Short mmCIF file of N, CA and C in Angstrom, two decimals:
data_model
loop_
_atom_site.label_atom_id
_atom_site.label_comp_id
_atom_site.label_asym_id
_atom_site.label_seq_id
_atom_site.Cartn_x
_atom_site.Cartn_y
_atom_site.Cartn_z
N UNK A 1 143.38 247.63 252.47
CA UNK A 1 142.67 247.30 251.26
C UNK A 1 141.78 246.09 251.53
N UNK A 2 140.53 246.17 251.14
CA UNK A 2 139.59 245.07 251.34
C UNK A 2 140.05 243.83 250.58
N UNK A 3 139.81 242.68 251.19
CA UNK A 3 140.16 241.40 250.57
C UNK A 3 138.89 240.59 250.39
N UNK A 4 138.72 240.01 249.22
CA UNK A 4 137.56 239.20 248.90
C UNK A 4 138.00 237.76 248.68
N UNK A 5 137.30 236.82 249.32
CA UNK A 5 137.54 235.39 249.16
C UNK A 5 136.20 234.71 248.98
N UNK A 6 136.23 233.47 248.54
CA UNK A 6 135.02 232.65 248.48
C UNK A 6 135.31 231.41 249.31
N UNK A 7 134.45 231.16 250.31
CA UNK A 7 134.64 230.06 251.25
C UNK A 7 133.32 229.33 251.48
N UNK A 8 133.40 228.03 251.69
CA UNK A 8 132.22 227.28 252.11
C UNK A 8 132.27 227.17 253.63
N UNK A 9 131.19 226.66 254.21
CA UNK A 9 131.14 226.49 255.65
C UNK A 9 130.55 227.68 256.38
N UNK A 10 130.16 228.73 255.65
CA UNK A 10 129.63 229.93 256.27
C UNK A 10 128.20 230.23 255.86
N UNK A 11 127.72 229.54 254.83
CA UNK A 11 126.44 229.91 254.23
C UNK A 11 125.23 229.63 255.09
N UNK A 12 124.17 230.40 254.84
CA UNK A 12 122.92 230.16 255.54
C UNK A 12 122.31 228.84 255.07
N UNK A 13 121.86 228.04 255.97
CA UNK A 13 121.26 226.76 255.59
C UNK A 13 122.32 225.71 255.35
N UNK A 14 122.70 225.53 254.10
CA UNK A 14 123.65 224.50 253.69
C UNK A 14 125.09 225.00 253.86
N UNK A 15 125.87 224.41 254.76
CA UNK A 15 127.24 224.88 254.98
C UNK A 15 128.17 224.63 253.79
N UNK A 16 127.75 223.81 252.83
CA UNK A 16 128.59 223.54 251.67
C UNK A 16 128.48 224.62 250.60
N UNK A 17 127.51 225.50 250.72
CA UNK A 17 127.33 226.57 249.74
C UNK A 17 128.47 227.57 249.88
N UNK A 18 129.18 227.87 248.78
CA UNK A 18 130.25 228.86 248.88
C UNK A 18 129.68 230.27 249.09
N UNK A 19 130.40 231.07 249.87
CA UNK A 19 129.96 232.42 250.23
C UNK A 19 131.08 233.40 249.92
N UNK A 20 130.71 234.55 249.35
CA UNK A 20 131.68 235.64 249.18
C UNK A 20 131.96 236.23 250.55
N UNK A 21 133.23 236.28 250.92
CA UNK A 21 133.65 236.79 252.22
C UNK A 21 134.55 238.00 251.99
N UNK A 22 134.13 239.12 252.50
CA UNK A 22 134.87 240.37 252.35
C UNK A 22 135.48 240.71 253.70
N UNK A 23 136.79 240.91 253.73
CA UNK A 23 137.49 241.29 254.95
C UNK A 23 137.92 242.74 254.79
N UNK A 24 137.44 243.59 255.71
CA UNK A 24 137.74 245.02 255.63
C UNK A 24 138.50 245.45 256.88
N UNK A 25 139.15 246.59 256.77
CA UNK A 25 139.89 247.17 257.89
C UNK A 25 139.11 248.38 258.38
N UNK A 26 138.76 248.39 259.65
CA UNK A 26 137.97 249.50 260.19
C UNK A 26 138.73 250.83 260.14
N UNK A 27 140.05 250.78 259.92
CA UNK A 27 140.86 251.98 259.76
C UNK A 27 141.40 252.11 258.34
N UNK A 28 140.80 251.37 257.41
CA UNK A 28 141.31 251.32 256.04
C UNK A 28 140.83 252.46 255.16
N UNK A 29 140.48 252.13 253.94
CA UNK A 29 140.05 253.12 252.95
C UNK A 29 138.75 253.79 253.40
N UNK A 30 138.39 254.91 252.80
CA UNK A 30 137.11 255.55 253.17
C UNK A 30 135.91 254.60 253.06
N UNK A 31 135.90 253.76 252.02
CA UNK A 31 134.80 252.80 251.87
C UNK A 31 134.78 251.75 252.97
N UNK A 32 135.95 251.27 253.36
CA UNK A 32 136.04 250.30 254.44
C UNK A 32 135.59 250.92 255.76
N UNK A 33 136.02 252.14 256.01
CA UNK A 33 135.60 252.82 257.24
C UNK A 33 134.10 253.05 257.24
N UNK A 34 133.53 253.45 256.10
CA UNK A 34 132.09 253.69 256.02
C UNK A 34 131.32 252.39 256.27
N UNK A 35 131.75 251.30 255.64
CA UNK A 35 131.06 250.02 255.83
C UNK A 35 131.21 249.53 257.26
N UNK A 36 132.39 249.69 257.83
CA UNK A 36 132.60 249.28 259.21
C UNK A 36 131.66 250.05 260.14
N UNK A 37 131.55 251.35 259.95
CA UNK A 37 130.64 252.16 260.77
C UNK A 37 129.18 251.80 260.51
N UNK A 38 128.87 251.52 259.27
CA UNK A 38 127.49 251.21 258.87
C UNK A 38 127.00 249.92 259.52
N UNK A 39 127.93 249.09 259.95
CA UNK A 39 127.53 247.83 260.59
C UNK A 39 126.72 248.08 261.86
N UNK A 40 126.78 249.31 262.40
CA UNK A 40 125.98 249.66 263.58
C UNK A 40 124.49 249.55 263.28
N UNK A 41 124.11 249.58 262.01
CA UNK A 41 122.70 249.49 261.63
C UNK A 41 122.24 248.04 261.47
N UNK A 42 123.15 247.08 261.65
CA UNK A 42 122.80 245.67 261.49
C UNK A 42 121.87 245.18 262.60
N UNK A 43 121.13 244.14 262.28
CA UNK A 43 120.21 243.52 263.24
C UNK A 43 120.78 242.17 263.62
N UNK A 44 120.99 241.97 264.92
CA UNK A 44 121.68 240.77 265.41
C UNK A 44 120.79 239.54 265.37
N UNK A 45 121.44 238.41 265.05
CA UNK A 45 120.77 237.13 265.07
C UNK A 45 121.69 236.03 264.59
N UNK A 46 121.60 234.86 265.21
CA UNK A 46 122.39 233.69 264.80
C UNK A 46 123.89 233.97 264.72
N UNK A 47 124.43 234.75 265.65
CA UNK A 47 125.84 235.10 265.74
C UNK A 47 126.36 235.85 264.51
N UNK A 48 125.45 236.56 263.84
CA UNK A 48 125.80 237.47 262.76
C UNK A 48 124.94 238.71 262.92
N UNK A 49 125.30 239.73 262.19
CA UNK A 49 124.51 240.95 262.15
C UNK A 49 124.04 241.12 260.71
N UNK A 50 122.73 241.24 260.51
CA UNK A 50 122.15 241.34 259.18
C UNK A 50 121.85 242.79 258.83
N UNK A 51 122.19 243.19 257.62
CA UNK A 51 121.82 244.51 257.14
C UNK A 51 120.57 244.37 256.28
N UNK A 52 119.54 245.13 256.59
CA UNK A 52 118.31 245.08 255.80
C UNK A 52 118.58 245.63 254.40
N UNK A 53 117.86 245.10 253.41
CA UNK A 53 118.05 245.55 252.04
C UNK A 53 117.70 247.02 251.86
N UNK A 54 116.85 247.57 252.69
CA UNK A 54 116.54 248.99 252.57
C UNK A 54 117.74 249.84 252.98
N UNK A 55 118.69 249.25 253.72
CA UNK A 55 119.88 249.96 254.19
C UNK A 55 121.08 249.78 253.26
N UNK A 56 121.14 248.64 252.58
CA UNK A 56 122.26 248.37 251.68
C UNK A 56 122.32 246.91 251.29
N UNK A 57 123.21 246.60 250.37
CA UNK A 57 123.32 245.23 249.86
C UNK A 57 124.67 245.03 249.18
N UNK A 58 124.88 243.78 248.75
CA UNK A 58 126.08 243.41 248.01
C UNK A 58 125.68 243.03 246.59
N UNK A 59 126.33 243.63 245.61
CA UNK A 59 126.06 243.35 244.20
C UNK A 59 127.19 242.48 243.65
N UNK A 60 126.86 241.29 243.18
CA UNK A 60 127.85 240.39 242.59
C UNK A 60 127.79 240.48 241.07
N UNK A 61 128.95 240.38 240.44
CA UNK A 61 129.00 240.26 238.99
C UNK A 61 130.21 239.38 238.64
N UNK A 62 130.08 238.66 237.54
CA UNK A 62 131.12 237.73 237.11
C UNK A 62 131.61 238.09 235.71
N UNK A 63 132.91 238.04 235.54
CA UNK A 63 133.53 238.19 234.23
C UNK A 63 134.59 237.10 234.15
N UNK A 64 134.31 236.08 233.36
CA UNK A 64 135.25 234.97 233.27
C UNK A 64 135.45 234.33 234.63
N UNK A 65 136.68 234.32 235.10
CA UNK A 65 137.02 233.73 236.39
C UNK A 65 137.03 234.76 237.52
N UNK A 66 136.55 235.97 237.28
CA UNK A 66 136.59 237.04 238.28
C UNK A 66 135.21 237.28 238.86
N UNK A 67 135.14 237.27 240.18
CA UNK A 67 133.94 237.67 240.91
C UNK A 67 134.20 239.07 241.44
N UNK A 68 133.30 240.00 241.13
CA UNK A 68 133.39 241.35 241.67
C UNK A 68 132.22 241.55 242.62
N UNK A 69 132.49 242.16 243.76
CA UNK A 69 131.45 242.49 244.73
C UNK A 69 131.50 244.00 244.97
N UNK A 70 130.36 244.64 244.79
CA UNK A 70 130.21 246.06 245.08
C UNK A 70 129.25 246.19 246.25
N UNK A 71 129.58 247.06 247.20
CA UNK A 71 128.73 247.27 248.36
C UNK A 71 127.99 248.60 248.18
N UNK A 72 126.66 248.52 248.16
CA UNK A 72 125.79 249.69 248.00
C UNK A 72 125.16 250.02 249.35
N UNK A 73 125.21 251.29 249.73
CA UNK A 73 124.64 251.74 251.00
C UNK A 73 123.73 252.94 250.78
N UNK A 74 122.76 253.09 251.67
CA UNK A 74 121.84 254.21 251.62
C UNK A 74 122.58 255.48 252.05
N UNK A 75 122.50 256.55 251.25
CA UNK A 75 123.24 257.77 251.62
C UNK A 75 122.75 258.41 252.92
N UNK A 76 121.48 258.23 253.27
CA UNK A 76 120.98 258.79 254.53
C UNK A 76 121.67 258.18 255.73
N UNK A 77 121.96 256.90 255.66
CA UNK A 77 122.69 256.24 256.75
C UNK A 77 124.11 256.76 256.86
N UNK A 78 124.74 256.99 255.72
CA UNK A 78 126.09 257.54 255.74
C UNK A 78 126.09 258.91 256.40
N UNK A 79 125.10 259.74 256.04
CA UNK A 79 125.02 261.07 256.63
C UNK A 79 124.84 260.99 258.14
N UNK A 80 124.03 260.04 258.62
CA UNK A 80 123.84 259.88 260.07
C UNK A 80 125.14 259.52 260.78
N UNK A 81 126.04 258.89 260.04
CA UNK A 81 127.33 258.49 260.61
C UNK A 81 128.39 259.58 260.44
N UNK A 82 127.99 260.70 259.85
CA UNK A 82 128.94 261.78 259.63
C UNK A 82 129.81 261.59 258.41
N UNK A 83 129.37 260.71 257.49
CA UNK A 83 130.10 260.44 256.25
C UNK A 83 129.36 261.13 255.12
N UNK A 84 130.07 261.89 254.31
CA UNK A 84 129.45 262.60 253.19
C UNK A 84 129.26 261.63 252.02
N UNK A 85 128.01 261.36 251.62
CA UNK A 85 127.77 260.47 250.49
C UNK A 85 128.42 260.96 249.20
N UNK A 86 128.66 262.26 249.10
CA UNK A 86 129.31 262.81 247.91
C UNK A 86 130.74 262.29 247.75
N UNK A 87 131.31 261.75 248.82
CA UNK A 87 132.64 261.14 248.74
C UNK A 87 132.62 259.86 247.92
N UNK A 88 131.42 259.37 247.62
CA UNK A 88 131.25 258.12 246.86
C UNK A 88 130.36 258.42 245.65
N UNK A 89 130.94 258.88 244.55
CA UNK A 89 130.14 259.34 243.41
C UNK A 89 129.53 258.23 242.56
N UNK A 90 130.00 257.00 242.70
CA UNK A 90 129.47 255.90 241.88
C UNK A 90 128.18 255.40 242.51
N UNK A 91 127.18 255.19 241.66
CA UNK A 91 125.85 254.77 242.12
C UNK A 91 125.61 253.29 241.81
N UNK A 92 124.69 252.69 242.57
CA UNK A 92 124.31 251.30 242.36
C UNK A 92 123.65 251.15 240.99
N UNK A 93 123.95 250.06 240.32
CA UNK A 93 123.29 249.79 239.04
C UNK A 93 121.87 249.30 239.24
N UNK A 94 121.53 248.84 240.45
CA UNK A 94 120.19 248.36 240.74
C UNK A 94 119.26 249.47 241.22
N UNK A 95 119.80 250.42 241.92
CA UNK A 95 119.02 251.55 242.41
C UNK A 95 119.96 252.74 242.56
N UNK A 96 119.88 253.71 241.65
CA UNK A 96 120.82 254.83 241.67
C UNK A 96 120.66 255.76 242.87
N UNK A 97 119.70 255.51 243.74
CA UNK A 97 119.58 256.27 244.97
C UNK A 97 120.60 255.81 246.01
N UNK A 98 121.25 254.68 245.78
CA UNK A 98 122.23 254.12 246.70
C UNK A 98 123.63 254.33 246.13
N UNK A 99 124.60 254.56 247.02
CA UNK A 99 125.98 254.80 246.59
C UNK A 99 126.81 253.54 246.78
N UNK A 100 127.77 253.35 245.89
CA UNK A 100 128.72 252.24 246.03
C UNK A 100 129.91 252.74 246.84
N UNK A 101 130.16 252.08 247.96
CA UNK A 101 131.25 252.51 248.83
C UNK A 101 132.49 251.63 248.71
N UNK A 102 132.33 250.45 248.13
CA UNK A 102 133.43 249.50 248.12
C UNK A 102 133.31 248.58 246.92
N UNK A 103 134.47 248.25 246.34
CA UNK A 103 134.55 247.30 245.23
C UNK A 103 135.72 246.37 245.52
N UNK A 104 135.48 245.07 245.38
CA UNK A 104 136.56 244.09 245.57
C UNK A 104 136.36 242.97 244.56
N UNK A 105 137.47 242.35 244.17
CA UNK A 105 137.43 241.25 243.20
C UNK A 105 138.30 240.10 243.66
N UNK A 106 137.94 238.91 243.18
CA UNK A 106 138.75 237.72 243.41
C UNK A 106 138.53 236.75 242.26
N UNK A 107 139.42 235.79 242.15
CA UNK A 107 139.29 234.74 241.14
C UNK A 107 138.48 233.60 241.72
N UNK A 108 137.54 233.08 240.93
CA UNK A 108 136.75 231.92 241.33
C UNK A 108 136.73 230.92 240.18
N UNK A 109 136.62 229.66 240.54
CA UNK A 109 136.45 228.61 239.55
C UNK A 109 135.12 228.87 238.84
N UNK A 110 135.10 228.97 237.50
CA UNK A 110 133.85 229.25 236.79
C UNK A 110 132.74 228.26 237.12
N UNK A 111 133.09 227.01 237.42
CA UNK A 111 132.08 226.02 237.80
C UNK A 111 131.45 226.36 239.14
N UNK A 112 132.21 227.03 240.00
CA UNK A 112 131.71 227.40 241.33
C UNK A 112 130.88 228.68 241.28
N UNK A 113 131.11 229.51 240.27
CA UNK A 113 130.46 230.82 240.21
C UNK A 113 128.94 230.74 240.33
N UNK A 114 128.34 229.77 239.70
CA UNK A 114 126.88 229.63 239.76
C UNK A 114 126.37 229.11 241.09
N UNK A 115 127.28 228.67 241.96
CA UNK A 115 126.88 228.12 243.25
C UNK A 115 127.08 229.09 244.40
N UNK A 116 127.78 230.21 244.18
CA UNK A 116 128.08 231.15 245.25
C UNK A 116 126.79 231.82 245.70
N UNK A 117 126.58 231.82 247.03
CA UNK A 117 125.41 232.48 247.60
C UNK A 117 125.43 233.94 247.17
N UNK A 118 124.27 234.51 246.88
CA UNK A 118 124.18 235.86 246.32
C UNK A 118 124.52 236.97 247.31
N UNK A 119 124.50 236.68 248.60
CA UNK A 119 124.85 237.68 249.60
C UNK A 119 126.34 237.68 249.86
N UNK A 120 126.76 238.45 250.86
CA UNK A 120 128.18 238.56 251.20
C UNK A 120 128.32 238.69 252.71
N UNK A 121 129.30 237.98 253.26
CA UNK A 121 129.64 238.11 254.68
C UNK A 121 130.82 239.06 254.79
N UNK A 122 130.70 240.06 255.65
CA UNK A 122 131.75 241.07 255.83
C UNK A 122 132.35 240.91 257.22
N UNK A 123 133.64 240.65 257.27
CA UNK A 123 134.37 240.57 258.53
C UNK A 123 135.24 241.82 258.64
N UNK A 124 135.28 242.39 259.82
CA UNK A 124 136.07 243.60 260.05
C UNK A 124 137.28 243.24 260.90
N UNK A 125 138.43 243.73 260.46
CA UNK A 125 139.62 243.59 261.30
C UNK A 125 140.00 244.99 261.76
N UNK A 126 140.43 245.17 262.93
CA UNK A 126 140.65 244.09 263.90
C UNK A 126 139.36 243.58 264.52
N UNK A 127 139.27 242.27 264.59
CA UNK A 127 138.36 241.40 265.28
C UNK A 127 136.98 241.77 265.76
N UNK A 128 136.07 242.18 264.88
CA UNK A 128 134.67 242.23 265.30
C UNK A 128 134.24 240.79 265.58
N UNK A 129 133.39 240.63 266.58
CA UNK A 129 132.96 239.28 266.94
C UNK A 129 132.08 238.63 265.87
N UNK A 130 131.17 239.40 265.32
CA UNK A 130 130.20 238.85 264.37
C UNK A 130 130.36 239.51 263.01
N UNK A 131 130.20 238.71 261.95
CA UNK A 131 130.25 239.32 260.62
C UNK A 131 128.94 240.06 260.33
N UNK A 132 129.02 241.00 259.41
CA UNK A 132 127.85 241.69 258.89
C UNK A 132 127.47 240.97 257.61
N UNK A 133 126.21 240.54 257.52
CA UNK A 133 125.75 239.81 256.34
C UNK A 133 124.88 240.74 255.51
N UNK A 134 125.27 240.89 254.24
CA UNK A 134 124.52 241.71 253.31
C UNK A 134 123.84 240.81 252.29
N UNK A 135 122.57 241.04 252.08
CA UNK A 135 121.79 240.29 251.10
C UNK A 135 122.14 240.80 249.70
N UNK A 136 121.68 240.08 248.68
CA UNK A 136 121.82 240.62 247.33
C UNK A 136 120.86 241.80 247.16
N UNK A 137 120.95 242.52 246.04
CA UNK A 137 120.04 243.65 245.82
C UNK A 137 118.58 243.19 245.82
N UNK A 138 117.67 244.11 246.11
CA UNK A 138 116.24 243.76 246.04
C UNK A 138 115.86 243.44 244.60
N UNK A 139 114.74 242.76 244.44
CA UNK A 139 114.31 242.41 243.09
C UNK A 139 113.93 243.64 242.28
N UNK A 140 113.44 244.66 242.95
CA UNK A 140 113.09 245.91 242.29
C UNK A 140 113.65 247.07 243.10
N UNK A 141 114.08 248.13 242.41
CA UNK A 141 114.59 249.30 243.15
C UNK A 141 113.51 249.87 244.06
N UNK A 142 113.97 250.47 245.16
CA UNK A 142 113.03 251.09 246.08
C UNK A 142 112.51 252.41 245.54
N UNK A 143 113.31 253.09 244.74
CA UNK A 143 112.89 254.34 244.12
C UNK A 143 112.62 255.44 245.13
N UNK A 144 111.93 256.46 244.66
CA UNK A 144 111.66 257.64 245.48
C UNK A 144 110.23 257.65 246.00
N UNK A 145 109.59 256.49 246.09
CA UNK A 145 108.19 256.44 246.50
C UNK A 145 107.96 257.04 247.87
N UNK A 146 108.89 256.82 248.79
CA UNK A 146 108.76 257.38 250.15
C UNK A 146 110.01 258.17 250.45
N UNK A 147 109.83 259.18 251.24
CA UNK A 147 110.99 259.91 251.73
C UNK A 147 111.62 259.04 252.82
N UNK A 148 112.86 258.64 252.62
CA UNK A 148 113.54 257.76 253.56
C UNK A 148 114.92 258.33 253.82
N UNK A 149 115.21 258.58 255.08
CA UNK A 149 116.51 259.14 255.43
C UNK A 149 117.52 258.06 255.76
N UNK A 150 117.18 256.81 255.47
CA UNK A 150 118.12 255.73 255.73
C UNK A 150 117.86 255.04 257.04
N UNK A 151 118.76 254.19 257.44
CA UNK A 151 118.56 253.37 258.63
C UNK A 151 118.53 254.21 259.92
N UNK A 152 117.83 253.68 260.86
CA UNK A 152 117.74 254.32 262.18
C UNK A 152 118.62 253.53 263.13
N UNK A 153 119.58 254.20 263.74
CA UNK A 153 120.46 253.53 264.68
C UNK A 153 119.70 253.32 265.99
N UNK A 154 119.70 252.07 266.42
CA UNK A 154 118.97 251.73 267.64
C UNK A 154 119.84 251.91 268.86
#
């Protein structure tokens, strides 16, 4: 089962900025396995692997003292990995062309909630060397303007 924490010392730029940290099991739930496999589409840099927003993102929402993180991925990328997007029927609230593969929650101090970086660092156990960093959703949905089959594995 995925575990969500909020930690400082990991953020881009200012190390004091708290960051949502998601720990997944590469042999865990279908969503954890999909996200772990999807990390192959990340772009390496600064001892992390970045996922482009066209490939997926992390959606944060707050209710009282609860931070919820939903991971949205492009269904074309899932298909390239041999994962059926139909296994994930819930769609992103930001762009319904993307599927939600994972949901995790944790308690946060309400005063800290406004300071948490909008992206999410994903660590895979057992021991991937670098975390996968997911940005927040794009400002506007990508929509159906172009035919896009998802990320290209390099």
